[in-house]
XYZ file of C-alpha atoms in Angstrom:
592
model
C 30.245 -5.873 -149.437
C 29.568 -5.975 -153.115
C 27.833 -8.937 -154.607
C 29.926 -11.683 -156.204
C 29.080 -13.058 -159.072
C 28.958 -16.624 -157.155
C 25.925 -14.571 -155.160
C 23.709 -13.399 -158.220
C 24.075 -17.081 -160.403
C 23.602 -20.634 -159.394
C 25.341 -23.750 -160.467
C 25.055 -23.908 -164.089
C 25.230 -22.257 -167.175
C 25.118 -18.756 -165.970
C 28.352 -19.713 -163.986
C 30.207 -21.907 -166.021
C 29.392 -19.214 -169.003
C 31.241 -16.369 -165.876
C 33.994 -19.002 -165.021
C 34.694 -19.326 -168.128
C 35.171 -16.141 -169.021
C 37.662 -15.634 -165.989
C 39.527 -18.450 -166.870
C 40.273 -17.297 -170.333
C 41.759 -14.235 -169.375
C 44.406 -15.609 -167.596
C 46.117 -16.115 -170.997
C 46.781 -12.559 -171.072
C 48.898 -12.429 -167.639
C 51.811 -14.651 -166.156
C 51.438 -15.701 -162.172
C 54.545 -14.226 -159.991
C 57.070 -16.190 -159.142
C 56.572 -18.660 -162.399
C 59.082 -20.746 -163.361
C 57.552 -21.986 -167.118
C 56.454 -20.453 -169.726
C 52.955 -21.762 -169.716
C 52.120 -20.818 -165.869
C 49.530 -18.712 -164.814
C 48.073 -18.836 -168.369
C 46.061 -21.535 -168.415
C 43.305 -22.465 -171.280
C 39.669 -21.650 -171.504
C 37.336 -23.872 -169.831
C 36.144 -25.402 -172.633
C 39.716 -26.766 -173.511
C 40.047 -29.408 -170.974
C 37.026 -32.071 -169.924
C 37.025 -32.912 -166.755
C 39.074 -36.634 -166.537
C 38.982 -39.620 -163.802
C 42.091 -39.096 -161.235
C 44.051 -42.289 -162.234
C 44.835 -42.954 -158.361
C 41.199 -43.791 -157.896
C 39.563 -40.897 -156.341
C 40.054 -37.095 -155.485
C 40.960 -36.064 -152.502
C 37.606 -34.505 -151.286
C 35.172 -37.382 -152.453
C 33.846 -34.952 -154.741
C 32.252 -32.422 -151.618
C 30.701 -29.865 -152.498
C 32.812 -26.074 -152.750
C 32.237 -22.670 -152.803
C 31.303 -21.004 -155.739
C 31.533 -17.676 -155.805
C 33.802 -16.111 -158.396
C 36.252 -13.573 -157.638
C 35.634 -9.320 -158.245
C 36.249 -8.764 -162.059
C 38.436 -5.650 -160.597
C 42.201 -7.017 -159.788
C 43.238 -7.128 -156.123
C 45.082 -3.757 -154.787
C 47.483 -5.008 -152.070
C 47.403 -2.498 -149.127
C 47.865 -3.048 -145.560
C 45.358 -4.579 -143.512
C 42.774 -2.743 -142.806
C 41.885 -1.475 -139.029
C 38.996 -2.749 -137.364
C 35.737 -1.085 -138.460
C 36.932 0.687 -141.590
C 35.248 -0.174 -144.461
C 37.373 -1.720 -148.054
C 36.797 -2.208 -151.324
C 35.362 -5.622 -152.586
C 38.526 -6.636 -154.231
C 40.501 -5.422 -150.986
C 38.686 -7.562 -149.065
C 39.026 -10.576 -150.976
C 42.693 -10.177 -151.699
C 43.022 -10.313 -147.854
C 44.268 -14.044 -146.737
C 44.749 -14.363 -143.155
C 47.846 -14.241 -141.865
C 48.620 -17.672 -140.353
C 46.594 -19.289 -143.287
C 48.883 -17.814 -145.818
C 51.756 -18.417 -144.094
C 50.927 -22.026 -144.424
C 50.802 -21.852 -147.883
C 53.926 -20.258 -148.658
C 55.584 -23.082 -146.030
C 53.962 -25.671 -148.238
C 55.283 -23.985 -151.308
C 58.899 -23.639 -149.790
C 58.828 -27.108 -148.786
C 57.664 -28.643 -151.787
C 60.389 -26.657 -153.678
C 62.852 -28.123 -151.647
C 61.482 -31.537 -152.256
C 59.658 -31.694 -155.490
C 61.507 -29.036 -157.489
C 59.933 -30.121 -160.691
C 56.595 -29.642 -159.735
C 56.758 -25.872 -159.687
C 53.653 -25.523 -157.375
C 52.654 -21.794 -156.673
C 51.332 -20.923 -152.909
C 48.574 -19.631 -155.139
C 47.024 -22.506 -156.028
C 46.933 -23.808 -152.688
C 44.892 -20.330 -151.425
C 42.499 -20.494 -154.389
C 41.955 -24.595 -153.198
C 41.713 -23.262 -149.719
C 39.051 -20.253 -150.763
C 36.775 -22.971 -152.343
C 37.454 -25.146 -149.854
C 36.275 -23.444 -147.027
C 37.149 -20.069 -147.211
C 40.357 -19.708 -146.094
C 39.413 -21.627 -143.094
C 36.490 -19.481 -142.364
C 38.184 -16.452 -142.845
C 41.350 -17.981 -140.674
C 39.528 -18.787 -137.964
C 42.589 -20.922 -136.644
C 44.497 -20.478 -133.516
C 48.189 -19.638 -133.286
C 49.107 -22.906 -134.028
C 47.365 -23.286 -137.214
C 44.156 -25.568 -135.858
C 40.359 -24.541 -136.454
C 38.678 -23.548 -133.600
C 35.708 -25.556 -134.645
C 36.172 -28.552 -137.039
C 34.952 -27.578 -140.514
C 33.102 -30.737 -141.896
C 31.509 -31.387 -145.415
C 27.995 -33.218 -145.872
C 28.011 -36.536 -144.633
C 28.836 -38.775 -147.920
C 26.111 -41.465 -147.574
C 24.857 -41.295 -150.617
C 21.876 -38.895 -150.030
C 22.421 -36.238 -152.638
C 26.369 -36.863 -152.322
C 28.831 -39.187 -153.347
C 28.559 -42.590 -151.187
C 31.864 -43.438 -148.870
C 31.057 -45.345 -146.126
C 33.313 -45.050 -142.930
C 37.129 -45.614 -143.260
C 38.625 -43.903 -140.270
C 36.393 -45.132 -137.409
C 34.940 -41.705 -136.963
C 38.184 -40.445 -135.799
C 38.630 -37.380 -137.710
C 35.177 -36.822 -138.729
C 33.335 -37.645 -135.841
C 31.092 -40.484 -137.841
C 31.529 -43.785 -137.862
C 29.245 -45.170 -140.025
C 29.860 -42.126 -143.415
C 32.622 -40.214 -144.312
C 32.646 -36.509 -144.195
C 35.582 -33.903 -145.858
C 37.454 -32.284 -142.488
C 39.581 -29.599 -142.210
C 40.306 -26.661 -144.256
C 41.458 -27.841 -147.416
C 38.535 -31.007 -147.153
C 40.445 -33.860 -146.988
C 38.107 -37.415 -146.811
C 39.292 -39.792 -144.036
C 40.732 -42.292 -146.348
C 42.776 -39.973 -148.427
C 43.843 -38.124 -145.931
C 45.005 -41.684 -144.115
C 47.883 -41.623 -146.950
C 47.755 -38.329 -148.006
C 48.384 -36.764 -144.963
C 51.777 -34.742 -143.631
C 53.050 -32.651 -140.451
C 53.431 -29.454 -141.778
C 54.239 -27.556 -138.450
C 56.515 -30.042 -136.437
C 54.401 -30.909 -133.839
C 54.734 -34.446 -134.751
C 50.924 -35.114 -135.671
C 49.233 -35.342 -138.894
C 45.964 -33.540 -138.243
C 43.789 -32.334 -141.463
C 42.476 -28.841 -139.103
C 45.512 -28.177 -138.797
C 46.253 -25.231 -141.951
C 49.972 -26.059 -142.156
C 49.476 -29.565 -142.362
C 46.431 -29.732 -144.350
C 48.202 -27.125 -147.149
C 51.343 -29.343 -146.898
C 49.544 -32.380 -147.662
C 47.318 -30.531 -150.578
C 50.850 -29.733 -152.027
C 51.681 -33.322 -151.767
C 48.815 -34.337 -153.568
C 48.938 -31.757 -156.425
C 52.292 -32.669 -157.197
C 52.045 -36.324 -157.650
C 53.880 -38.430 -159.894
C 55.960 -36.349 -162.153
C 53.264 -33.285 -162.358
C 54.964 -29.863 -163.551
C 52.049 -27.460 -162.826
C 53.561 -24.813 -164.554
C 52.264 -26.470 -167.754
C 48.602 -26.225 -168.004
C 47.919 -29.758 -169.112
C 49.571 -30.707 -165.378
C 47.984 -28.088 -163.159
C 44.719 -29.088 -164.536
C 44.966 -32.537 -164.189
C 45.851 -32.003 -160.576
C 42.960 -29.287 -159.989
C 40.364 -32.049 -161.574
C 42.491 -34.914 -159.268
C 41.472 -32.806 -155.892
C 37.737 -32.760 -157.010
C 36.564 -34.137 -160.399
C 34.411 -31.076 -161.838
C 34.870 -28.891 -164.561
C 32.802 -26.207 -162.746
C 35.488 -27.234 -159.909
C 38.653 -26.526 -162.414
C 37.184 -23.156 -163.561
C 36.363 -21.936 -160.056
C 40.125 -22.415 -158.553
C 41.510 -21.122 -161.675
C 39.855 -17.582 -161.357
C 40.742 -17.824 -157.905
C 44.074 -18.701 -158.648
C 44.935 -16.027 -161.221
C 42.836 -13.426 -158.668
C 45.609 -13.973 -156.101
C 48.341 -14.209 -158.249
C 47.753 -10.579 -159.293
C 48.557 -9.404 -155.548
C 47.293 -10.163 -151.976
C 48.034 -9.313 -148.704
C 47.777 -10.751 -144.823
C 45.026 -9.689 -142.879
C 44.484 -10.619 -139.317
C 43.036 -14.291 -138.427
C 39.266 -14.128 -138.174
C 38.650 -10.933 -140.354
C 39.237 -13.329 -143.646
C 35.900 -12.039 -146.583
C 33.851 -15.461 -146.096
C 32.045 -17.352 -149.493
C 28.362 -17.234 -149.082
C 27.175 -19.590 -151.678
C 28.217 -24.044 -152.237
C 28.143 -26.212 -155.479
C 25.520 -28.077 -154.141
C 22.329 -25.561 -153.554
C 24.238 -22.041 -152.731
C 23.300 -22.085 -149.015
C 26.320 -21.433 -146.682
C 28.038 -24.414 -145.700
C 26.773 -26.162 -142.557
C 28.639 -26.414 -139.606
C 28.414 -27.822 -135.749
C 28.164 -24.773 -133.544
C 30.497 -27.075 -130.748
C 33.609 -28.894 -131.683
C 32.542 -32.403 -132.773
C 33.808 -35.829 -130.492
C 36.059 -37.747 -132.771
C 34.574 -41.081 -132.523
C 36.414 -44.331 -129.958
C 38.416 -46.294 -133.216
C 36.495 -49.288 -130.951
C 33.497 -48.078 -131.325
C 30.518 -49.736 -132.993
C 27.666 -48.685 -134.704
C 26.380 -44.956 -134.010
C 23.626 -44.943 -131.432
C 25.574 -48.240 -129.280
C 27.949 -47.146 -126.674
C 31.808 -48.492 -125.456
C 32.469 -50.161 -122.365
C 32.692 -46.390 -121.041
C 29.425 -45.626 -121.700
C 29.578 -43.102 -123.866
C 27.342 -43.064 -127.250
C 29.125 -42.978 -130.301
C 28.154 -39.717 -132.501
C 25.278 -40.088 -135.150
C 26.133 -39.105 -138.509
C 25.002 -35.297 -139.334
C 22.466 -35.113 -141.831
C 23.361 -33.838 -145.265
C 20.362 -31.337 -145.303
C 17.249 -30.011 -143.697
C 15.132 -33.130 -143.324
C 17.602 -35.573 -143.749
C 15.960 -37.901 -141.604
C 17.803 -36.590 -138.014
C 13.859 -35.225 -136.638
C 12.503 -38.971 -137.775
C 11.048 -37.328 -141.176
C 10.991 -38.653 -144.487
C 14.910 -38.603 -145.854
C 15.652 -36.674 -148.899
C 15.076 -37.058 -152.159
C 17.994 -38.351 -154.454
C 18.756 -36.938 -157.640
C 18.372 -39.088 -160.120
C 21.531 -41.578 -160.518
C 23.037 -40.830 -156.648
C 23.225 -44.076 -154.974
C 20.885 -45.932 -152.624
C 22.707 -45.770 -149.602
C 21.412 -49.440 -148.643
C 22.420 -51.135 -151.648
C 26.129 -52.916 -151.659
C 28.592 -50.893 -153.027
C 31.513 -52.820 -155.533
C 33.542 -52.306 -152.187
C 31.014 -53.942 -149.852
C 31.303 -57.009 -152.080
C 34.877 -57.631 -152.274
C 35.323 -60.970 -149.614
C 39.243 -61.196 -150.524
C 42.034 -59.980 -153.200
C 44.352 -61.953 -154.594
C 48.119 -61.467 -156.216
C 47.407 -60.850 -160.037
C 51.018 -62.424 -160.995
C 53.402 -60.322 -159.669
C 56.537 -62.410 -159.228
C 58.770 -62.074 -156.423
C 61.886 -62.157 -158.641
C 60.512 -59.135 -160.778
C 60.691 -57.226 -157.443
C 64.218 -56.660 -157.222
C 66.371 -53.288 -157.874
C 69.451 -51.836 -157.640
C 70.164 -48.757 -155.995
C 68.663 -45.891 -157.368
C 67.138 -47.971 -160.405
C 63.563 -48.695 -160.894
C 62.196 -51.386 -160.092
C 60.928 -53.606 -163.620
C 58.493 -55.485 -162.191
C 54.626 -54.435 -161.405
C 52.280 -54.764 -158.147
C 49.155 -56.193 -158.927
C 46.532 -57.066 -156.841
C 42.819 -58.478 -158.006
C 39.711 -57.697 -155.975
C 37.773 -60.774 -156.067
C 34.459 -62.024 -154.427
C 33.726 -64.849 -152.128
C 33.014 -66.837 -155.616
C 36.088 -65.885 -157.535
C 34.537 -62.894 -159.352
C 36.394 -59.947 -160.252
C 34.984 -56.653 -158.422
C 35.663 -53.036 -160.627
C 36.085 -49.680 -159.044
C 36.735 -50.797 -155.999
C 39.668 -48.418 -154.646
C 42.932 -50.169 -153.433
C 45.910 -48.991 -151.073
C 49.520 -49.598 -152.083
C 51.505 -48.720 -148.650
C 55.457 -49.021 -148.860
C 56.773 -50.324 -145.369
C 59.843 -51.015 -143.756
C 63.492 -49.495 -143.502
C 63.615 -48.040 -146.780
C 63.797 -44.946 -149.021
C 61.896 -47.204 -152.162
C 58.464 -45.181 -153.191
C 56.297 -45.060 -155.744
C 56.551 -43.015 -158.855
C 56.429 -39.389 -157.743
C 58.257 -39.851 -154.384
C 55.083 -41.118 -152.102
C 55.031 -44.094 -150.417
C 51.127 -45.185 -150.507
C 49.007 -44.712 -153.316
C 45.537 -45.475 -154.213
C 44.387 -47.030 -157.604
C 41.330 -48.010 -158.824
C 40.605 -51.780 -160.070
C 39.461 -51.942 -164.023
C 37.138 -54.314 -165.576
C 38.711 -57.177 -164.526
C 39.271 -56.370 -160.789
C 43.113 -55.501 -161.174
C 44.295 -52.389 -159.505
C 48.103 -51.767 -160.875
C 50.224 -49.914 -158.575
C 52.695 -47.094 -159.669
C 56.645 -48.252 -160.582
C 58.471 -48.708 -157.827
C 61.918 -46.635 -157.519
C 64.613 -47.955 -155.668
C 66.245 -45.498 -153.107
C 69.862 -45.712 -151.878
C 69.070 -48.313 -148.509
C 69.585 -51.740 -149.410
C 67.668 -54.530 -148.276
C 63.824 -55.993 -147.738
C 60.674 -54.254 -147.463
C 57.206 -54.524 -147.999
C 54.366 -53.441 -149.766
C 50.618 -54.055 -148.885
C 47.556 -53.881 -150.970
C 44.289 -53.413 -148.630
C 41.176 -52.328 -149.637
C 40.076 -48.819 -148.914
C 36.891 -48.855 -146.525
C 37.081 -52.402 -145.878
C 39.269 -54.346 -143.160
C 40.134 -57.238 -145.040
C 43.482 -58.947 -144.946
C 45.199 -57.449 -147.402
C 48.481 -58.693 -149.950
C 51.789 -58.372 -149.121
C 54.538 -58.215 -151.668
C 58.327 -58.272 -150.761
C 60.668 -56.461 -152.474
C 64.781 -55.951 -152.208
C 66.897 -53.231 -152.918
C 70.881 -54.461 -153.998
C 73.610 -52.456 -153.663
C 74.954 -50.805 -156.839
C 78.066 -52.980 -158.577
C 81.764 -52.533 -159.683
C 83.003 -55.282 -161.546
C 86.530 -53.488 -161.935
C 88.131 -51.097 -159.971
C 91.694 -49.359 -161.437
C 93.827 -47.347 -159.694
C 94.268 -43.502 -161.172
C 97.672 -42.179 -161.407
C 98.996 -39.779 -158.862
C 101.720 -38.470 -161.158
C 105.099 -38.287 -161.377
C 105.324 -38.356 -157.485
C 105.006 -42.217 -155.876
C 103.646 -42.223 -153.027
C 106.580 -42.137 -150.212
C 106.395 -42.710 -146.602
C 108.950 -43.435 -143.377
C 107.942 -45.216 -140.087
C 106.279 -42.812 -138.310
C 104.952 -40.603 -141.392
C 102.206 -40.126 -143.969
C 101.933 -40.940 -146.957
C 102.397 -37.585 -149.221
C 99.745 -38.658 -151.408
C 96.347 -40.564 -150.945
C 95.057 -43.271 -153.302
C 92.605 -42.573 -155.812
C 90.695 -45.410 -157.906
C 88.221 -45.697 -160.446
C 85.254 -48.080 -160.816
C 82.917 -49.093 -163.541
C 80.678 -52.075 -164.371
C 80.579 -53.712 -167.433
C 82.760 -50.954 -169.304
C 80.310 -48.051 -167.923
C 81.078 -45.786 -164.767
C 79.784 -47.110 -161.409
C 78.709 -44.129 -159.346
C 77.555 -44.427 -155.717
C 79.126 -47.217 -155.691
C 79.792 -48.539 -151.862
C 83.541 -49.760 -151.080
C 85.820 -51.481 -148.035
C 89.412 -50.711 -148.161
C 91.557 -53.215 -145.522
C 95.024 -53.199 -145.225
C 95.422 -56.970 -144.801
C 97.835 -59.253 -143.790
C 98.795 -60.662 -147.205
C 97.642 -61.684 -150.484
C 96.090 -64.936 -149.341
C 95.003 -63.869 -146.010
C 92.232 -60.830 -146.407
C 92.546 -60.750 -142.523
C 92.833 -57.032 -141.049
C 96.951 -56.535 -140.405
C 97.590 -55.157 -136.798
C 100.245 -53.381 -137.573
C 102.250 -51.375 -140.575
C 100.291 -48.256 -142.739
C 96.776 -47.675 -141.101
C 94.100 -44.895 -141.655
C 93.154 -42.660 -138.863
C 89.677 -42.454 -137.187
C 88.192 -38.789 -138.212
C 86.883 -38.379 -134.613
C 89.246 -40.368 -132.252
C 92.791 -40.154 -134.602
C 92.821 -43.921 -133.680
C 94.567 -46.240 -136.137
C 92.286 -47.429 -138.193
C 93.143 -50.400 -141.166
C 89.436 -51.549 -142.352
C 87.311 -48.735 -144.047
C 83.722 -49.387 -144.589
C 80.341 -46.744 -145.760
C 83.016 -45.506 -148.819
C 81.267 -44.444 -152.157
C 82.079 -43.516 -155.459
C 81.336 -40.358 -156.823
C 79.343 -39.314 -159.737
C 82.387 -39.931 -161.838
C 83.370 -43.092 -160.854
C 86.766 -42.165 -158.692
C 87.035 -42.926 -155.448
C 90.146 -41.177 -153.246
C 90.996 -42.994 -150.140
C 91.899 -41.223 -147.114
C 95.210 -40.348 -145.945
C 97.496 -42.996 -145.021
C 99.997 -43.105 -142.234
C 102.802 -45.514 -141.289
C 103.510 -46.807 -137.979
C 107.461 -47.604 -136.678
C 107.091 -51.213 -138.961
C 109.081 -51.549 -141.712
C 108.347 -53.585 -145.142
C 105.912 -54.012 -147.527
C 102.424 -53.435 -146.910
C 99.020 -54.961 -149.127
C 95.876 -52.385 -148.633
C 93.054 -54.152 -150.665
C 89.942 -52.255 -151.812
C 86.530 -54.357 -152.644
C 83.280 -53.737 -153.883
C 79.514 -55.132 -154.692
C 79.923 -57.047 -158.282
C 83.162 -58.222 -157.728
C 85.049 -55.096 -157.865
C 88.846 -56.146 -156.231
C 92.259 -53.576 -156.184
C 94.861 -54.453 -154.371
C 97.788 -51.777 -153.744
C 101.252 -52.697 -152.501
C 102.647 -49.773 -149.461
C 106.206 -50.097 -149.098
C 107.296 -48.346 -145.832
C 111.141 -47.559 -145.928
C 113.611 -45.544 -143.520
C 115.362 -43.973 -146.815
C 111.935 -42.393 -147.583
C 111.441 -44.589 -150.854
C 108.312 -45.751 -150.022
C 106.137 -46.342 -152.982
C 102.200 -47.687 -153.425
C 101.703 -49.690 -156.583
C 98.334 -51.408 -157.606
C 97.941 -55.697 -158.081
C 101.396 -56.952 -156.823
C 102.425 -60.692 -157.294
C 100.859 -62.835 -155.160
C 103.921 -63.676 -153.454
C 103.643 -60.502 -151.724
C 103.596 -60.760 -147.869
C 102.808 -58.087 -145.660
C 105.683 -57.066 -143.315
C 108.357 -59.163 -144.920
């Protein structure tokens, strides 16, 4: 196969000079299947710096990628070639494998369904997933969508690397004591603990798993209220999944590559990078599946009580210090691995003044009020850039801004880590958020929050026309009663009601007999309604009404949240000159 240009320069100017040039010729072409005017032509590299991701890390703990750059000549989309014939470099590299790409046009279905504003193109989840790891090796996946062997990143401890000490017990990277990137689109343990989704129903989050590793990078591009059809948004979200500007350039010429035509090639037969960020050596992998680590485990090297050694982290590089050598060199600035990080030092946080009474919201509202949480030492000091965990729990539909319900924000100078406006869904009631440190297991802040239901403080009945509404024992009412609600002069939508027919205008009781509703699945006789709403508009319209053998006058009352209160007099008559008439005197008895 013909040389990249990834295989011919290294890291540095030569490639950020090539990227660049890619990058700026997407402004002369528009992606397919773009739904703004800016997509698919995105800036020059030089336009945009690279920028901190405000949730307090990318998703990848900065890993190292793949760099090579795709063929200058645009992808022809044929049919998959047959084994043993020879294609074209840009042939080969518009080939995605089959399940792969299927995953990421299930993300991008799904994510249209649920995040319509975002716009987010399956394309930017292949040119993630090229970087990443190659389209999974080359879709080297089973029919299910899982790796055949796990695809790890360098261990993070610091050696070269960014330093993340262990957050998931080793059980998805197989280390307990470092972090590694797993999975196909290189999701860190602790992100991915938040991050990640079932994207192919088998009830299990697993990040080697393409459909739920693309579903979850989907998820995480379009956080918050991201459109990436506008280039400020996609590459804010690019720089979010790994903070480099070589990073940004390098999807982008992907990205534009594939959104000039592709095609599905079998699984396994996927054109493989050659050449990493770090020092342009193929990425390292175990030749056997790695043993996710016992959650109870200790330290690597000490066994459980079944024996059985926990794994030892994998060394970064060649002489890392696995053969008892001398460990690598750092560059200059890269950690010591055995000096504290901010996290190690954090003994305890504290509430930063949120007040329970500013964490209260109607229905479908935002919430006013702000999460804060300070990250404090075992003296009282304030600890900075020290990541912390917002996680929404309980029976709710609240979530943060953008729709998730856990984020992760980094604390500023004075320790505080601010968590993203809450929005109120449409369940009522308590729930909880909790603020834990990421990496650490430290008792972390609770905050309790309520959802109210949304208010009417007046409800008026509409007119039904010229025609009352007439009835005779034994009949129905020819029409049904409609009503309108507002609160405080404006319309109250979504608005839940209870209409009762009760006994009489001092006794809200439930009548047993006279005008009744009817049970949609049983016909029963029904006379309390509950779960009714209000439409967009205001106006509610009350089910049909029937009338039993009982003669007389008949009060059905209708209440809501706020204080809302009609009350609508049924007269049921054997002449037929039945009427229903809203507030009657209070006089009014039912059956008289």
């Amino acid at each position: 196969m013909a040389a990249h240009f990834g295989r011919r320069l290294r890291k540095g100017a030569a490639t950020t000079a090539v990227a660049a040039a890619a990058v700026a010729a997407l402004s002369a072409s528009q992606a397919p299947g773009a739904t703004g005017d800016d997509h698919g032509r995105q800036a020059t590299a030089g336009a945009s710096a690279p920028v901190p991701d405000p949730t307090g890390g990318d998703a990848t703990g900065s890993s190292p990628y793949y760099t090579d750059l795709p063929p200058l000549n645009s992808p022809n989309p044929s049919p998959s070639p047959s084994a043993g014939t020879p294609v074209a470099q840009g042939a080969a590299e518009a080939g995605i494998p089959a399940t792969v790409l299927d995953a990421y046009k299930k993300a991008e279905a799904e994510l249209r369904a649920s995040k319509p504003g975002c716009n987010l193109p399956w394309q930017l989840l292949a040119a993630i997933g090229k970087v990443e790891s190659g389209q999974a090796r080359g879709g080297e996946v089973d029919a299910s969508g899982t790796t055949l062997r796990p695809i790890l990143g360098p261990v993070l401890d610091g050696n070269g690397f960014a330093l993340i000490k262990d957050t998931d017990h080793g059980a998805y990277d197989g280390n307990a004591q470092y972090d590694q990137a797993v999975g196909p689109m290189q999701f860190i343990p602790s992100t991915w603990a938040w991050a990640g989704r079932d994207g192919n129903g088998d009830g299990k989050k697993d990040p080697n798993n393409i459909y739920d590793a693309a579903l979850a990078a989907g998820h995480y591009l379009c956080r918050g209220d991201r459109d990436l059809s506008q280039a400020a948004d996609l590459h804010g979200a690019i720089l979010g999944y790994n903070n480099s500007q070589d990073y940004l350039n390098t999807v982008l010429s992907w990205m534009e590559y594939y959104s000039k035509g592709t095609y599905s090639v079998p699984d396994g037969t996927g054109a493989a990078p050659g050449h990493r960020s770090d020092d342009g050596t193929p990425r390292t992998t175990p030749s056997t599946p790695a043993e996710p680590a016992d959650p109870h485990q200790g330290k690597p090297g000490s066994k459980d009580q079944g024996g059985r050694p926990s794994p030892s982290p994998t060394p970064s590089k060649p002489g890392g210090g696995q053969d008892g050598g001398d460990p690598a060199p750092r560059p200059p600035g890269t950690p010591d691995p055995t000096t504290p990080t901010p996290t190690d030092t954090v003994d305890h946080l504290e509430n930063a003044g949120t007040a329970t009474a500013e964490l209260t919201a109607t229905a479908g509202d935002a919430f006013t009020g702000t999460i804060s949480t300070r990250a404090e030492t075992k003296a009282g000091a304030a600890v900075a850039k020290v990541r912390i965990r917002f996680t929404i729990s309980g029976d709710t539909d609240a979530t943060f801004t953008g729709g998730e319900d856990v984020a992760t924000v980094a604390t500023d100078s004075k320790g505080v880590a601010k968590a993203p406006a809450l929005q109120a869904g449409e369940k009522t009631g308590d729930f909880k958020v909790t603020a834990t440190v990421v990496g650490r297991s430290l008792k972390g802040v609770d905050y309790q929050a309520t959802v109210t239901e949304r208010p009417a403080d007046t409800l008026a009945a509409t007119t039904n026309g010229d025609t009352p509404l007439t009835c005779t024992p034994g009949g129905e009412f020819a029409d049904q009663v409609q009503l309108k609600a507002t609160y405080k002069g404006a319309v109250a939508d979504k608005v839940a009601a209870t209409a009762t027919l009760i006994k009489s205008a001092t006794d809200a009781t439930e009548n047993d007999k006279g005008p009744y509703f009817k049970d949609a699945t049983t016909g029963k006789a029904v006379r309390t309604l509950t779960g009714l709403k209000t439409d967009t508009k205001g106006l509610l319209t009350l089910p049909k009404l029937y009338a039993d053998d009982t003669t007389g006058t008949f009060l059905l009352r209708v209440t809501t949240p706020g204080g809302g209160t009609l009350t609508v007099q049924l007269t049921v008559a054997a002449d037929g000159t039945a009427t229903a008439s809203p507030s009657p005197s209070p006089s009014a008895s039912a059956g008289s």
